[in-house]
mmCIF file of C-alpha atoms in Angstrom:
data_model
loop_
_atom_site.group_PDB
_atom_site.id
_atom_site.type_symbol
_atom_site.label_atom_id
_atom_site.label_comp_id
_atom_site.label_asym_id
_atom_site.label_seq_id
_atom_site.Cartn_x
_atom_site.Cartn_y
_atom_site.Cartn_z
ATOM 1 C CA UNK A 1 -4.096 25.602 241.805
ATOM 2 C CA UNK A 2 -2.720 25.814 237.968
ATOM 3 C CA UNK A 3 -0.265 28.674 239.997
ATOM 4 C CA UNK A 4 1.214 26.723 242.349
ATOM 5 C CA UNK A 5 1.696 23.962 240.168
ATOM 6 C CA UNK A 6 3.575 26.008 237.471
ATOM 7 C CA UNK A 7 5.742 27.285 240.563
ATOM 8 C CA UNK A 8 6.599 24.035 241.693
ATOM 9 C CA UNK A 9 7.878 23.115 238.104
ATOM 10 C CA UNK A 10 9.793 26.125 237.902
ATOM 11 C CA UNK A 11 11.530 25.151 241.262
ATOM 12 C CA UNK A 12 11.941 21.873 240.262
ATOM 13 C CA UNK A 13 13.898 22.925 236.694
ATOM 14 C CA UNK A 14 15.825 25.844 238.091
ATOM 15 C CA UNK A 15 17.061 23.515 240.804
ATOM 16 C CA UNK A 16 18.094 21.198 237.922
ATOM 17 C CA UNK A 17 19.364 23.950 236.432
ATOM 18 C CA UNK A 18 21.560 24.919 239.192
ATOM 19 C CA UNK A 19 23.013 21.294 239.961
ATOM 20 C CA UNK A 20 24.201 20.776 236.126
ATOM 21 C CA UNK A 21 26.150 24.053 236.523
ATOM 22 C CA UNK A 22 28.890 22.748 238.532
ATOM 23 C CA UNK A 23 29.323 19.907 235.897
ATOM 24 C CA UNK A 24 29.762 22.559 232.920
ATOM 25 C CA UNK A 25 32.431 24.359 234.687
ATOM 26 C CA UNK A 26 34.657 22.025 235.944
ATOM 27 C CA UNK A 27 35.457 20.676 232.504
ATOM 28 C CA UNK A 28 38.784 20.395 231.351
ATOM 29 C CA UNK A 29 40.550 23.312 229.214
ATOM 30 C CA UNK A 30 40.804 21.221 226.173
ATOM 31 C CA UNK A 31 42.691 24.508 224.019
ATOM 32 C CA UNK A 32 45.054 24.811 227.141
ATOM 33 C CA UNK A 33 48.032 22.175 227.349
ATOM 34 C CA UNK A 34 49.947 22.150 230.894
ATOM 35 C CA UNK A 35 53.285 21.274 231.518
ATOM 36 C CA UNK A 36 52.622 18.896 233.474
ATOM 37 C CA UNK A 37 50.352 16.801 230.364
ATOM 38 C CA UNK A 38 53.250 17.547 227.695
ATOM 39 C CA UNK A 39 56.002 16.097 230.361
ATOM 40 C CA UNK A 40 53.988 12.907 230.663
ATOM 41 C CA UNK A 41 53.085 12.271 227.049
ATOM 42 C CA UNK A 42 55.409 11.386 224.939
ATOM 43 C CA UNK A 43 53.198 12.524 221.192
ATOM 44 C CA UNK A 44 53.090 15.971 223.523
ATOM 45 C CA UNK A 45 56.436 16.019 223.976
ATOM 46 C CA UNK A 46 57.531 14.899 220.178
ATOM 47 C CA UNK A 47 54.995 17.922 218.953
ATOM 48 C CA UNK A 48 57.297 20.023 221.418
ATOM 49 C CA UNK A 49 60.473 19.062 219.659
ATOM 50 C CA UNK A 50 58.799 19.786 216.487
ATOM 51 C CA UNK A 51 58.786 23.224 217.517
ATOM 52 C CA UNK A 52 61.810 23.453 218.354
ATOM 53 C CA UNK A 53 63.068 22.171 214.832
ATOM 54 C CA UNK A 54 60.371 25.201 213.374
ATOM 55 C CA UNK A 55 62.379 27.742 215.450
ATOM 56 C CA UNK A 56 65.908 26.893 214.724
ATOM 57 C CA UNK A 57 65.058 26.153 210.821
ATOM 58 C CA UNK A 58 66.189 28.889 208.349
ATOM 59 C CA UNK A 59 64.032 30.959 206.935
ATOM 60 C CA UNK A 60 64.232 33.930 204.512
ATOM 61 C CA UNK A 61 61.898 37.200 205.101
ATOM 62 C CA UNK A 62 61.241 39.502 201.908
ATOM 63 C CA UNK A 63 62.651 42.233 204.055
ATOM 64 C CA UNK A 64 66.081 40.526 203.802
ATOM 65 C CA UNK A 65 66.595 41.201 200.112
ATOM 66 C CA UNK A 66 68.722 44.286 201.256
ATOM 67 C CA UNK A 67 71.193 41.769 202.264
ATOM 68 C CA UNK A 68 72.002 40.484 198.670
ATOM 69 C CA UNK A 69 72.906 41.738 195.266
ATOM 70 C CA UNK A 70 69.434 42.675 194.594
ATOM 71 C CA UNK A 71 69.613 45.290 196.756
ATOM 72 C CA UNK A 72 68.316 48.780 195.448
ATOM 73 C CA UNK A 73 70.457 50.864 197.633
ATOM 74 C CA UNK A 74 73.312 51.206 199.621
ATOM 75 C CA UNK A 75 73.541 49.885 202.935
ATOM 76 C CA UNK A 76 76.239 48.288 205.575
ATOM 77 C CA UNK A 77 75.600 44.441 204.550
ATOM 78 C CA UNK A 78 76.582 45.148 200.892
ATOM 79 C CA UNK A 79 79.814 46.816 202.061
ATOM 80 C CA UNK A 80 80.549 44.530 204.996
ATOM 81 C CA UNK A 81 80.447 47.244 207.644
ATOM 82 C CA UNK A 82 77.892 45.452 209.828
ATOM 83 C CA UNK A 83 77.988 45.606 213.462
ATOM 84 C CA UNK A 84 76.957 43.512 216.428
ATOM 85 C CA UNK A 85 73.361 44.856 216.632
ATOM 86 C CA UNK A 86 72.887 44.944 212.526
ATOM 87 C CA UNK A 87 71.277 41.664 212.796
ATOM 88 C CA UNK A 88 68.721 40.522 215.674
ATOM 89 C CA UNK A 89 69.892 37.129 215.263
ATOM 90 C CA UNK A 90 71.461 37.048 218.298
ATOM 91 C CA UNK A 91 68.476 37.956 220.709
ATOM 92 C CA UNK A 92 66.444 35.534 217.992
ATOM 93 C CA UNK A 93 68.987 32.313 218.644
ATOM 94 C CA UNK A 94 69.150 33.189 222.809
ATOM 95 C CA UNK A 95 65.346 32.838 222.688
ATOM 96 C CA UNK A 96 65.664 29.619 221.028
ATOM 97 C CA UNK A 97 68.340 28.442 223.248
ATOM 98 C CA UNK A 98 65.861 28.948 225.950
ATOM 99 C CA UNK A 99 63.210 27.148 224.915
ATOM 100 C CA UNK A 100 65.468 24.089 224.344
ATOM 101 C CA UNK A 101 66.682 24.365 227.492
ATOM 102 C CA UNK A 102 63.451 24.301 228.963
ATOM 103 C CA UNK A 103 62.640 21.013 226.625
ATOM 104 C CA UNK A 104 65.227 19.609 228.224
ATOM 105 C CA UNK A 105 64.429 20.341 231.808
ATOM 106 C CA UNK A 106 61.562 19.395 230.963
ATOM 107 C CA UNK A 107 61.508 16.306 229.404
ATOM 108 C CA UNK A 108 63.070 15.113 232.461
ATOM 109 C CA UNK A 109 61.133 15.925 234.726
ATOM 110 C CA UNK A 110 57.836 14.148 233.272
ATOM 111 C CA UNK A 111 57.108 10.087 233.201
ATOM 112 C CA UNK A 112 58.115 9.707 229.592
ATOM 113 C CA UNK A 113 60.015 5.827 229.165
ATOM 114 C CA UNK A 114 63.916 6.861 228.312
ATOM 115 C CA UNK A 115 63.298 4.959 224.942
ATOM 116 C CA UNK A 116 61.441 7.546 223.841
ATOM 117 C CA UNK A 117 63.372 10.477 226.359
ATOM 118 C CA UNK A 118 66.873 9.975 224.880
ATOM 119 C CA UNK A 119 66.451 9.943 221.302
ATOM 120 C CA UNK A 120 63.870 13.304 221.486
ATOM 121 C CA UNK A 121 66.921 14.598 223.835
ATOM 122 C CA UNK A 122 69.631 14.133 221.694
ATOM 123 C CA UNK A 123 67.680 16.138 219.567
ATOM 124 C CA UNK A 124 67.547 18.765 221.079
ATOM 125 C CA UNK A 125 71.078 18.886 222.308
ATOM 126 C CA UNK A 126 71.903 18.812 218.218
ATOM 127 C CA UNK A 127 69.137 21.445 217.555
ATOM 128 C CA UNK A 128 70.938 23.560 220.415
ATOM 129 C CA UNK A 129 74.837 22.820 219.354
ATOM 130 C CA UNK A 130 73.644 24.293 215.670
ATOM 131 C CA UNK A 131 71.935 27.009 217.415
ATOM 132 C CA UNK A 132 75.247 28.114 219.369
ATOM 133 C CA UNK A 133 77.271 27.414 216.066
ATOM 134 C CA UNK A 134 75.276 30.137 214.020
ATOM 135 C CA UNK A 135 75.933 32.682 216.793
ATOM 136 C CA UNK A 136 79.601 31.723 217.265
ATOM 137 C CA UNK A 137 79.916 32.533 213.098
ATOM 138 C CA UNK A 138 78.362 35.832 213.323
ATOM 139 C CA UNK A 139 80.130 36.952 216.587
ATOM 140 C CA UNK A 140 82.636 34.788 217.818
ATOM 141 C CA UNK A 141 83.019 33.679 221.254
ATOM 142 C CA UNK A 142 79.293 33.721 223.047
ATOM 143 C CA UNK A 143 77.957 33.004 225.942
ATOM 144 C CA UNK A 144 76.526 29.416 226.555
ATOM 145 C CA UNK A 145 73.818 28.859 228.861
ATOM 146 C CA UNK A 146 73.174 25.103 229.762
ATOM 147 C CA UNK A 147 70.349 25.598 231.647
ATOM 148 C CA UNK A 148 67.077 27.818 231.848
ATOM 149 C CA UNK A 149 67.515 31.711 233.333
ATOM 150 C CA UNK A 150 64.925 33.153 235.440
ATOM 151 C CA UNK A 151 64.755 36.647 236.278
ATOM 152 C CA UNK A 152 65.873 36.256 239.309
ATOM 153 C CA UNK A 153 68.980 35.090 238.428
ATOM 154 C CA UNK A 154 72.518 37.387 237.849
#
């Protein structure tokens, strides 16, 4: 009799058991923010800009002192001789063009009210303009891209 009875209370937790599992696994991926939440909040969307700002901000690398006077050798930057593909800046700036672009796009494609839209916007449209500007100092006339490039497109 004591057998049966521990069996039934075995059944009865591992059924228990088995009914709370579909609870704990259809939570919500709290360290995974979609598109679709950042487009519709506007604090989302501000901490998006903010990025943006991070990526376009100057920055120095220790690497770069061979680019000044306290360089220990010789190289093309102290004699001006660089070429187009000295400096990765280029690739560096066309990545960060993209990802303004696709603020852009994005930000208007979510719920946010335009009082908080067009100011985070403009922005970015600054953010971008000083983007291009730093390209168009180191190599002249470049391309500008208004709008986000898939790899489908030619």
């Amino acid at each position: 009799m004591t057998n049966n009875r521990l069996k039934i209370i075995l059944l009865i937790f591992g059924a228990f058991f088995l009914v709370q599992c579909d609870e704990v696994l259809d939570k919500t991926d709290l360290g995974n923010i979609t598109n679709d939440v950042v487009w519709n909040d506007p604090e989302l969307a501000k901490a998006n800009l903010n990025r943006l700002y991070r990526l376009s901000a100057p920055g120095w690398s220790p690497e770069d002192s061979h680019v000044t006077d306290n360089s220990s050798g010789r190289n093309n930057f102290m004699y001006g001789r660089i070429l187009d593909n000295s400096d990765d800046s280029y690739s560096d700036h066309y990545e960060t063009i993209r990802e303004i672009n696709l603020f852009l796009e994005g930000v208007d494609s979510g719920t946010i009210e335009d009082d908080d839209k067009n100011p985070m916007k403009g922005q970015a449209l600054v953010i971008r303009a000083l983007t291009y500007w730093k390209l168009v100092k180191t190599y002249g006339g470049v391309p500008i891209l208004n709008e986000t490039l898939t790899p489908d497109d030619e």
